[in-house]
Short mmCIF file of C-alpha atoms in Angstrom, two decimals:
data_model
loop_
_atom_site.label_atom_id
_atom_site.label_comp_id
_atom_site.label_asym_id
_atom_site.label_seq_id
_atom_site.Cartn_x
_atom_site.Cartn_y
_atom_site.Cartn_z
CA MET A 1 27.84 -42.68 -31.18
CA LYS A 2 31.36 -43.25 -30.56
CA PHE A 3 31.43 -39.84 -29.47
CA LEU A 4 28.51 -39.76 -27.03
CA ASN A 5 29.93 -43.10 -25.61
CA ARG A 6 33.20 -41.45 -24.60
CA ILE A 7 31.39 -38.62 -23.03
CA PHE A 8 29.20 -40.84 -20.70
CA LYS A 9 32.45 -42.88 -19.98
CA SER A 10 33.97 -40.18 -18.81
CA ILE A 11 31.42 -38.81 -16.68
CA VAL A 12 31.55 -42.39 -15.27
CA SER A 13 34.92 -42.59 -14.90
CA LEU A 14 35.53 -38.97 -13.24
CA LYS A 15 33.54 -40.02 -10.39
CA LYS A 16 34.81 -37.50 -8.12
CA ARG A 17 34.97 -34.53 -10.29
CA THR A 18 31.03 -35.60 -11.40
CA ALA A 19 30.28 -35.56 -8.02
CA ILE A 20 31.57 -32.38 -7.09
CA ILE A 21 30.41 -30.54 -10.02
CA GLY A 22 26.66 -32.14 -9.62
CA GLY A 23 26.46 -31.30 -5.77
CA LEU A 24 27.36 -27.83 -7.01
CA PHE A 25 25.17 -27.20 -9.64
CA LEU A 26 22.58 -28.98 -7.26
CA VAL A 27 23.25 -26.66 -4.38
CA ILE A 28 23.38 -23.45 -6.73
CA SER A 29 20.63 -24.06 -8.81
CA THR A 30 18.17 -24.89 -5.82
CA PHE A 31 18.81 -21.55 -4.05
CA LEU A 32 18.75 -19.62 -7.47
CA ILE A 33 15.88 -21.29 -8.42
CA THR A 34 13.72 -20.50 -5.07
CA ALA A 35 15.46 -17.16 -4.74
CA ARG A 36 13.83 -16.11 -8.31
CA LEU A 37 10.63 -17.77 -7.73
CA THR A 38 10.39 -15.94 -4.15
CA GLN A 39 11.43 -12.79 -5.99
CA ASN A 40 9.01 -12.95 -8.81
CA GLU A 41 6.00 -13.56 -6.42
CA LEU A 42 7.12 -10.70 -4.24
CA GLN A 43 6.76 -8.46 -7.22
CA LYS A 44 3.50 -9.70 -8.16
CA VAL A 45 2.48 -8.91 -4.40
CA LEU A 46 3.73 -5.28 -5.14
CA SER A 47 1.90 -5.29 -8.49
CA ASN A 48 -1.35 -6.43 -6.70
CA VAL A 49 -1.20 -3.87 -4.15
CA GLN A 50 -0.34 -0.82 -6.65
CA LYS A 51 -3.68 -1.68 -8.40
CA ASP A 52 -5.90 -1.60 -5.33
CA LEU A 53 -3.87 1.52 -4.38
CA ASN A 54 -6.79 3.94 -4.31
CA SER A 55 -6.62 7.98 -5.01
CA LEU A 56 -8.23 8.96 -1.57
CA VAL A 57 -6.30 11.22 1.10
CA THR A 58 -8.41 12.20 4.21
CA ILE A 59 -7.34 15.06 6.35
CA GLU A 60 -8.62 15.23 9.79
CA LEU A 61 -8.13 16.39 13.39
CA ASP A 62 -6.02 13.73 15.21
CA TYR A 63 -8.32 13.73 18.32
CA GLU A 64 -6.38 11.33 20.45
CA LYS A 65 -3.24 13.69 19.75
CA LEU A 66 -5.33 16.62 20.87
CA LEU A 67 -6.49 14.95 23.88
CA GLN A 68 -2.67 14.12 24.75
CA SER A 69 -1.71 17.64 23.94
CA MET A 70 -4.60 19.01 25.96
CA TYR A 71 -3.67 16.83 28.90
CA SER A 72 0.05 17.74 28.67
CA GLY A 73 -0.74 21.42 28.52
CA GLY A 74 0.91 21.70 25.26
CA LEU A 75 -2.28 22.36 22.91
CA GLN A 76 -1.86 25.82 21.12
CA ALA A 77 -4.70 27.37 19.60
CA ASP A 78 -2.86 28.32 16.43
CA LYS A 79 -2.17 24.94 15.38
CA ASP A 80 -3.88 22.33 13.34
CA VAL A 81 -6.82 24.38 12.16
CA LEU A 82 -8.66 22.92 9.03
CA ASN A 83 -9.47 26.02 7.94
CA LYS A 84 -10.45 28.09 4.56
CA GLU A 85 -6.48 28.50 3.96
CA LEU A 86 -6.27 24.84 3.64
CA ILE A 87 -9.38 24.44 1.28
CA GLU A 88 -8.16 26.89 -0.89
CA LYS A 89 -4.71 24.92 -1.26
CA ILE A 90 -6.44 21.87 -2.12
CA GLU A 91 -8.71 23.21 -4.27
CA HIS A 92 -6.11 24.86 -6.43
CA SER A 93 -3.88 21.98 -6.38
CA SER A 94 -3.27 20.19 -9.86
CA TYR A 95 -3.04 16.95 -8.45
CA VAL A 96 -6.83 17.13 -7.06
CA LYS A 97 -9.57 15.21 -9.05
CA ASP A 98 -12.18 16.34 -6.42
CA PHE A 99 -12.66 16.76 -3.01
CA SER A 100 -15.50 17.10 -0.20
CA VAL A 101 -15.43 18.83 3.26
CA SER A 102 -17.00 17.65 6.37
CA ALA A 103 -18.24 20.00 9.96
CA ALA A 104 -20.99 19.83 11.94
CA THR A 105 -22.51 22.00 14.56
CA GLN A 106 -25.88 21.82 16.59
CA LEU A 107 -28.56 23.63 16.43
CA PHE A 108 -32.68 24.36 17.20
CA THR A 109 -35.48 25.19 15.14
CA GLN A 110 -38.94 26.48 16.00
CA TYR A 111 -39.78 22.82 16.41
CA SER A 112 -37.40 22.04 18.96
CA ASP A 113 -37.95 21.18 22.59
CA ARG A 114 -36.20 23.77 24.65
CA THR A 115 -36.84 22.58 27.95
CA PRO A 116 -33.99 22.55 30.14
CA LYS A 117 -32.31 19.35 31.22
CA HIS A 118 -30.35 18.18 34.82
CA LYS A 119 -31.74 21.44 36.50
CA ASP A 120 -31.07 19.34 39.97
CA LYS A 121 -27.52 19.04 38.99
CA VAL A 122 -26.97 22.54 36.89
CA PRO A 123 -28.70 25.76 38.11
CA GLY A 124 -30.68 26.99 35.36
CA GLY A 125 -30.49 23.35 33.57
CA ILE A 126 -28.92 22.51 30.17
CA ILE A 127 -30.21 23.00 26.79
CA GLU A 128 -29.36 20.35 24.15
CA PRO A 129 -30.09 21.39 20.99
CA SER A 130 -31.94 18.69 18.94
CA ASN A 131 -30.82 18.67 15.68
CA GLU A 132 -27.38 18.46 13.76
CA ILE A 133 -26.36 20.56 10.69
CA GLU A 134 -23.70 18.83 8.52
CA ILE A 135 -21.93 19.80 5.15
CA TYR A 136 -22.77 17.83 2.24
CA ASP A 137 -20.80 18.81 -0.81
CA SER A 138 -19.96 15.70 -3.19
CA ASN A 139 -22.35 13.08 -4.69
CA ASP A 140 -19.34 10.79 -4.65
CA PRO A 141 -19.88 8.05 -2.38
CA GLU A 142 -16.20 7.61 -1.74
CA LEU A 143 -15.77 11.21 -0.55
CA ALA A 144 -19.18 11.73 0.93
CA LYS A 145 -19.41 11.26 4.51
CA TYR A 146 -23.05 10.19 4.02
CA GLN A 147 -24.66 8.44 1.19
CA LEU A 148 -28.13 9.82 0.83
CA GLU A 149 -30.68 10.37 -2.12
CA ILE A 150 -31.96 13.93 -2.79
CA ILE A 151 -35.86 13.14 -3.22
CA GLU A 152 -37.01 16.98 -3.84
CA GLY A 153 -35.09 19.95 -4.68
CA GLU A 154 -31.50 20.52 -4.19
CA LEU A 155 -28.89 21.95 -1.65
CA SER A 156 -28.33 25.44 -3.17
CA ASP A 157 -26.15 28.31 -2.14
CA ASP A 158 -27.69 30.85 -4.29
CA THR A 159 -29.08 33.26 -1.92
CA LYS A 160 -27.23 35.04 1.10
CA GLU A 161 -30.35 36.01 2.64
CA ALA A 162 -31.13 32.78 3.94
CA TYR A 163 -29.48 29.58 4.98
CA PRO A 164 -30.14 26.71 2.46
CA ILE A 165 -30.98 23.56 4.21
CA LEU A 166 -31.56 20.16 3.28
CA VAL A 167 -33.94 18.35 5.83
CA SER A 168 -34.85 14.64 5.68
CA LYS A 169 -37.91 13.26 4.53
CA LYS A 170 -38.58 11.93 7.91
CA TYR A 171 -38.29 15.56 9.53
CA ALA A 172 -40.58 17.33 6.73
CA GLU A 173 -43.28 14.52 7.28
CA LYS A 174 -43.14 14.92 11.13
CA ASN A 175 -43.53 18.63 10.97
CA ASN A 176 -45.47 19.06 7.78
CA LEU A 177 -43.01 20.90 5.53
CA SER A 178 -41.69 21.03 1.87
CA VAL A 179 -39.21 22.77 -0.27
CA GLY A 180 -39.46 26.61 0.11
CA ASP A 181 -40.72 26.67 3.65
CA SER A 182 -38.60 28.86 6.04
CA LEU A 183 -36.89 27.41 8.75
CA ASN A 184 -35.57 29.33 12.19
CA LEU A 185 -32.08 28.25 12.91
CA ASP A 186 -30.96 28.92 16.49
CA PHE A 187 -27.60 28.20 17.20
CA ASN A 188 -27.40 28.55 20.89
CA SER A 189 -26.54 25.75 23.14
CA GLY A 190 -25.18 25.25 26.85
CA PHE A 191 -26.47 26.76 29.94
CA GLU A 192 -29.81 28.47 29.90
CA GLU A 193 -29.12 31.19 32.08
CA GLU A 194 -26.01 32.07 29.90
CA LYS A 195 -27.90 31.79 26.41
CA GLU A 196 -27.32 34.35 23.70
CA THR A 197 -29.02 35.18 20.70
CA LEU A 198 -27.73 33.28 17.50
CA LYS A 199 -30.17 32.95 15.05
CA LYS A 200 -30.21 32.83 11.38
CA ASP A 201 -33.50 32.44 8.91
CA GLY A 202 -32.93 29.50 6.87
CA ILE A 203 -34.87 28.01 3.89
CA ILE A 204 -35.50 24.73 2.97
CA THR A 205 -34.20 24.00 -0.52
CA GLY A 206 -34.29 20.37 -0.50
CA ILE A 207 -35.51 17.09 0.83
CA TYR A 208 -33.24 13.86 1.31
CA GLU A 209 -33.14 10.26 2.42
CA LEU A 210 -30.28 8.34 3.70
CA ALA A 211 -29.28 5.34 1.87
CA THR A 212 -29.76 1.79 3.77
CA ASN A 213 -26.38 0.89 3.69
CA ASN A 214 -25.44 4.09 6.07
CA PRO A 215 -23.83 2.91 9.35
CA ARG A 216 -26.26 2.49 12.27
CA PRO A 217 -25.54 5.81 14.20
CA TYR A 218 -25.96 7.90 11.16
CA LYS A 219 -29.27 5.91 10.11
CA GLU A 220 -30.52 6.55 13.88
CA ASN A 221 -30.24 10.14 13.78
CA GLU A 222 -31.63 10.39 10.13
CA GLU A 223 -34.68 12.46 11.10
CA HIS A 224 -32.70 14.98 13.02
CA LEU A 225 -29.76 15.42 10.49
CA PHE A 226 -29.69 18.62 8.12
CA PHE A 227 -27.20 19.47 5.70
CA SER A 228 -25.88 22.71 4.50
CA THR A 229 -22.91 24.33 2.31
CA ARG A 230 -19.51 24.81 3.35
CA SER A 231 -19.89 28.47 3.30
CA VAL A 232 -22.72 28.33 5.68
CA LEU A 233 -21.05 25.93 8.38
CA LYS A 234 -17.93 28.50 8.28
CA GLU A 235 -20.24 31.48 9.07
CA VAL A 236 -21.94 29.81 11.81
CA LYS A 237 -18.69 28.54 13.33
CA GLU A 238 -17.41 32.07 13.39
CA LEU A 239 -20.68 33.40 14.70
CA GLN A 240 -20.35 31.05 17.63
CA PHE A 241 -16.72 31.23 18.70
CA GLY A 242 -15.88 34.56 17.13
CA ASP A 243 -12.25 35.84 17.35
CA ASN A 244 -11.47 33.15 19.99
CA THR A 245 -11.99 30.08 17.63
CA PRO A 246 -10.73 26.87 18.89
CA LEU A 247 -9.32 23.98 17.26
CA MET A 248 -12.51 21.92 16.79
CA ALA A 249 -14.29 24.93 15.41
CA GLY A 250 -12.96 24.54 11.70
CA PHE A 251 -13.64 21.90 9.76
CA ASP A 252 -13.48 18.53 10.92
CA LYS A 253 -12.28 16.70 7.94
CA VAL A 254 -11.24 16.94 4.41
CA LYS A 255 -11.35 14.24 1.73
CA VAL A 256 -9.66 14.18 -1.54
CA SER A 257 -9.57 12.00 -4.67
CA LEU A 258 -6.35 12.60 -6.41
CA ASN A 259 -5.97 12.24 -10.23
CA ASP A 260 -3.32 9.65 -9.66
CA PRO A 261 -2.71 8.01 -6.34
CA MET A 262 1.24 7.67 -7.24
CA ASP A 263 1.13 11.51 -6.51
CA THR A 264 -0.11 11.36 -2.96
CA GLN A 265 3.42 12.45 -1.29
CA LYS A 266 3.88 15.07 -4.11
CA PHE A 267 0.26 16.46 -3.05
CA LEU A 268 1.13 16.02 0.70
CA ASN A 269 4.60 18.23 0.20
CA GLU A 270 2.33 20.76 -1.69
CA LEU A 271 0.20 20.97 1.26
CA ASP A 272 3.12 21.24 3.59
CA ALA A 273 1.88 18.34 5.63
CA ASN A 274 5.00 17.95 7.64
CA ASN A 275 5.07 21.35 8.87
CA ASN A 276 4.74 22.06 12.61
CA LYS A 277 1.49 23.92 11.96
CA TYR A 278 -0.41 20.23 11.31
CA GLN A 279 1.09 18.57 14.53
CA GLN A 280 -2.15 17.30 15.33
CA VAL A 281 -3.78 16.69 12.16
CA ALA A 282 -3.81 13.17 10.54
CA PHE A 283 -2.95 12.60 6.71
CA LYS A 284 -4.13 9.47 5.86
CA SER A 285 -3.88 7.32 2.77
CA SER A 286 -3.67 4.10 1.13
CA TYR A 287 -0.29 5.29 -0.31
CA ASP A 288 1.04 5.11 3.51
CA GLN A 289 0.73 1.22 3.23
CA TYR A 290 1.68 1.02 -0.05
CA LYS A 291 5.24 2.66 1.10
CA THR A 292 5.52 0.50 3.82
CA ILE A 293 4.71 -2.67 1.88
CA GLN A 294 6.95 -1.51 -0.93
CA SER A 295 9.97 -1.00 1.66
CA MET A 296 9.61 -4.38 2.86
CA ILE A 297 9.72 -6.27 -0.72
CA ALA A 298 12.39 -3.95 -1.84
CA ASP A 299 14.29 -5.23 1.32
CA PHE A 300 13.48 -9.03 0.89
CA SER A 301 14.29 -8.12 -3.01
CA SER A 302 17.93 -7.08 -2.06
CA ILE A 303 18.69 -9.65 0.21
CA LEU A 304 17.74 -12.35 -2.63
CA ASN A 305 19.11 -10.28 -5.37
CA PHE A 306 22.58 -10.48 -2.97
CA ILE A 307 22.06 -14.23 -2.60
CA GLN A 308 22.07 -14.82 -6.20
CA LEU A 309 24.50 -12.52 -7.22
CA PHE A 310 26.67 -14.06 -4.91
CA LEU A 311 26.16 -17.71 -5.87
CA ILE A 312 26.57 -17.04 -9.60
CA LEU A 313 29.78 -15.14 -8.54
CA PHE A 314 30.68 -18.36 -6.60
CA ALA A 315 29.70 -21.04 -9.51
CA LEU A 316 32.15 -18.99 -12.24
CA ILE A 317 34.74 -19.16 -9.95
CA VAL A 318 34.60 -22.73 -8.42
CA ILE A 319 33.39 -24.17 -11.30
CA GLY A 320 36.33 -22.36 -13.69
CA LEU A 321 38.76 -23.57 -11.18
CA ILE A 322 37.55 -27.71 -11.05
CA MET A 323 37.70 -27.33 -14.64
CA LEU A 324 41.17 -25.83 -14.81
CA LEU A 325 42.75 -28.49 -12.51
CA SER A 326 40.67 -31.20 -14.38
CA LEU A 327 42.16 -30.43 -17.66
CA ARG A 328 45.40 -29.97 -16.55
CA GLU A 329 45.12 -33.58 -15.33
CA ARG A 330 43.75 -34.62 -18.90
CA LYS A 331 46.34 -33.07 -21.02
CA TYR A 332 47.83 -36.57 -22.29
CA GLU A 333 44.21 -37.50 -23.05
CA VAL A 334 43.72 -34.33 -25.00
CA GLY A 335 47.01 -35.10 -26.38
CA LEU A 336 46.33 -38.49 -27.70
CA LEU A 337 42.89 -37.62 -29.12
CA LEU A 338 44.81 -35.21 -31.37
CA SER A 339 47.29 -37.79 -32.11
CA LEU A 340 44.56 -40.13 -33.19
CA GLY A 341 42.72 -37.61 -35.60
CA GLU A 342 40.16 -36.36 -33.24
CA THR A 343 39.16 -32.75 -34.29
CA LYS A 344 39.59 -30.02 -31.75
CA TYR A 345 36.02 -28.64 -32.27
CA LYS A 346 35.10 -32.48 -30.81
CA ILE A 347 37.33 -32.55 -27.85
CA VAL A 348 36.23 -28.87 -26.83
CA MET A 349 32.64 -29.99 -27.35
CA GLN A 350 33.52 -33.21 -25.27
CA MET A 351 34.59 -31.11 -22.48
CA PHE A 352 31.81 -28.64 -22.42
CA LEU A 353 29.44 -31.68 -22.68
CA GLU A 354 30.56 -33.59 -19.77
CA VAL A 355 29.91 -30.99 -17.46
CA PHE A 356 26.51 -29.84 -19.27
CA ILE A 357 25.17 -33.16 -19.03
CA VAL A 358 25.91 -33.15 -15.24
CA LEU A 359 24.25 -29.76 -15.18
CA VAL A 360 21.16 -30.77 -16.85
CA VAL A 361 20.54 -33.75 -14.27
CA SER A 362 21.28 -31.43 -11.29
CA PHE A 363 19.24 -28.56 -12.58
CA GLY A 364 16.21 -31.19 -13.06
CA ILE A 365 16.55 -32.25 -9.64
CA SER A 366 16.90 -28.59 -8.28
CA PHE A 367 13.71 -27.46 -9.80
CA ALA A 368 11.59 -30.15 -8.61
CA LEU A 369 13.08 -29.81 -4.91
CA SER A 370 12.53 -25.82 -5.46
CA THR A 371 9.36 -25.67 -6.66
CA ALA A 372 7.83 -28.66 -4.35
CA VAL A 373 9.45 -27.93 -0.96
CA ILE A 374 11.73 -25.32 -0.72
CA ALA A 375 10.29 -22.50 -2.45
CA PRO A 376 6.95 -22.97 -0.60
CA GLN A 377 8.53 -22.80 2.43
CA ALA A 378 10.58 -19.69 1.62
CA SER A 379 7.43 -18.18 0.85
CA GLU A 380 5.96 -19.05 4.22
CA ILE A 381 8.55 -17.81 6.19
CA ILE A 382 8.44 -14.50 3.99
CA ASN A 383 4.69 -14.41 4.75
CA GLU A 384 5.37 -14.47 8.38
CA GLN A 385 7.64 -11.62 8.46
CA MET A 386 5.37 -9.60 6.52
CA GLN A 387 2.12 -10.43 8.22
CA SER A 388 4.11 -9.21 11.37
CA SER A 389 5.41 -6.42 10.18
CA MET A 390 1.89 -5.27 9.09
CA LYS A 391 0.32 -6.22 12.23
CA GLU A 392 2.77 -4.17 13.98
CA LEU A 393 2.08 -1.36 12.00
CA SER A 394 -1.50 -1.29 12.44
CA GLU A 395 -1.14 -1.74 15.84
CA GLU A 396 0.97 1.43 15.77
CA ASN A 397 -1.60 3.25 13.84
CA GLY A 398 -4.66 2.05 15.47
CA PRO A 399 -6.42 3.72 18.19
CA SER A 400 -5.25 3.93 21.46
CA MET A 401 -8.21 5.05 23.42
CA PRO A 402 -11.43 3.44 23.74
CA ARG A 403 -14.14 4.34 20.93
CA GLY A 404 -17.68 5.07 21.53
CA GLU A 405 -20.40 2.66 20.27
CA ASN A 406 -21.29 5.82 17.93
CA TYR A 407 -18.15 5.79 16.60
CA VAL A 408 -17.87 5.13 12.66
CA GLU A 409 -14.38 4.17 11.57
CA ASP A 410 -13.56 5.55 7.97
CA GLU A 411 -11.99 2.42 6.35
CA SER A 412 -11.52 3.99 2.64
CA THR A 413 -8.03 4.55 3.17
CA LYS A 414 -7.04 0.99 3.78
CA LEU A 415 -5.50 -1.04 1.45
CA LYS A 416 -7.56 -4.53 1.26
CA THR A 417 -5.15 -6.39 -0.98
CA ASP A 418 -4.05 -9.68 0.54
CA VAL A 419 -0.08 -9.00 1.39
CA SER A 420 1.04 -12.58 1.00
CA VAL A 421 3.17 -14.77 -1.56
CA THR A 422 1.57 -17.44 -3.14
CA ARG A 423 2.76 -20.49 -5.03
CA THR A 424 4.14 -19.74 -8.35
CA SER A 425 2.30 -21.49 -11.31
CA PHE A 426 3.84 -24.53 -13.14
CA LYS A 427 4.17 -22.79 -16.44
CA ASN A 428 6.03 -19.40 -14.47
CA SER A 429 8.04 -21.48 -12.57
CA VAL A 430 9.32 -23.23 -15.93
CA VAL A 431 9.90 -19.58 -17.31
CA ALA A 432 11.91 -18.49 -14.62
CA SER A 433 13.97 -21.56 -13.87
CA SER A 434 14.96 -21.74 -18.03
CA ILE A 435 16.43 -18.13 -17.67
CA LEU A 436 18.60 -19.38 -14.64
CA PHE A 437 19.48 -22.59 -16.83
CA LEU A 438 20.42 -20.37 -19.54
CA LEU A 439 22.64 -18.47 -17.41
CA LEU A 440 24.11 -21.52 -15.75
CA ALA A 441 24.84 -22.93 -19.29
CA GLY A 442 26.56 -19.98 -19.84
CA ILE A 443 28.73 -20.18 -17.06
CA THR A 444 29.45 -23.78 -17.91
CA CYS A 445 30.23 -22.75 -21.32
CA ILE A 446 33.03 -20.37 -20.65
CA THR A 447 34.53 -22.34 -17.74
CA THR A 448 34.97 -25.41 -19.90
CA ILE A 449 35.49 -23.77 -23.32
CA LEU A 450 38.08 -21.40 -22.55
CA PRO A 451 40.75 -23.61 -20.77
CA SER A 452 40.14 -26.40 -23.08
CA LEU A 453 40.53 -23.97 -26.19
CA LYS A 454 44.08 -23.10 -24.41
CA ILE A 455 45.17 -26.81 -24.46
CA VAL A 456 43.95 -27.95 -28.12
CA LYS A 457 45.39 -24.95 -29.78
CA LYS A 458 48.87 -26.46 -29.24
CA SER A 459 50.09 -29.65 -31.11
CA PRO A 460 49.77 -32.87 -29.71
CA LYS A 461 53.39 -33.20 -29.73
CA GLU A 462 53.65 -29.78 -27.47
CA ILE A 463 50.93 -31.27 -25.36
CA LEU A 464 52.45 -34.93 -24.77
CA SER A 465 55.95 -33.61 -24.26
CA ASN A 466 54.90 -30.40 -21.68
CA ASN A 467 55.46 -31.95 -18.28
CA GLU A 468 53.77 -28.92 -16.42
#
């Protein structure tokens, strides 16, 4: 009891030193706790984003860049073609789990209206195809452009003589068609007077119905929407355009599902996505957003790491200097205690506990202040910065040209995670703060015990006779 009384009397009597060390611990602890809690929450955000990261990559023509190149006269026909070569690279990639291709062309059938339109404006009029044929090559809703149910038959590519066609239930009922019926496919379009013969004999191999959750433009066009295979669409495009195939005559879009979303960059490098050949092709994935968020969090974490390191070194140096000067002034007290038979161990423990008690009180105040006031404010500031950066990124990558009412945006490669720092739970705050407390206790131990040992190792006579 006398030992503890002596400690508390020393703390009270050395008011100036106690106030300086207490204030120092208060400031350092507050900033360290705030930095650590914020850093933990940032890592939690990054972890949640990584969990939400999907494995989809879309490769599509960037029509905005194509239009800009067209207007500037810089459009080159040998670039940006999403062709068979690219599809083969994707098909043979070890990173790819599955993929689907989108492409479309318009056509007539024997049931189509071939009446020329706009004769008053265009000599001979314009013939507008009444149907559209699209690729459907994946049953995975994340990869397929359309979500449909095949009611009867299937989309088969077994025969080379006839083009396999999947027609809608509405079209089949309207024209009294069933699986196995032939369908005359005419891919002519444009001016009636310039019409060329581009016809193929197709066969209905299946009947489908679009799911109700398809976008409005798809549902509205369901009756006139056919599906066929990739090879059929490729052949049709070659028939229509011959050797002078324009950019838009290739595939419109390729959607890829990777085995591991973290391999996205390796996959794009394998495709040589940064090559000049693909100047007007957009490679989109949620990994791009993840990398942006990761970069922002890494920047914040680096700043917080620097602050923590600086504060720890500052505490080590300043507390060490304060204790060194304080113990110099208390040599006479140490010498007297030794002369009165006090053990060296108790004297050293007294010096340590005097500072340690101040640390405990200051740290308790800092913990309450940080968790209740400062850490939430710091999180709010960081959230504002992150949301601002994400908004700028969204505006930068967003459409610069107006979209028509039939435009359907593909949001499958967008992250849906809430990128914001939340308040740390009390339990996690205690755990994180405990580590910091042990660190500061260690600094206290080093800066008090080492100088004290240097003094008490001498005899009482040496200490009291030393005039330093």
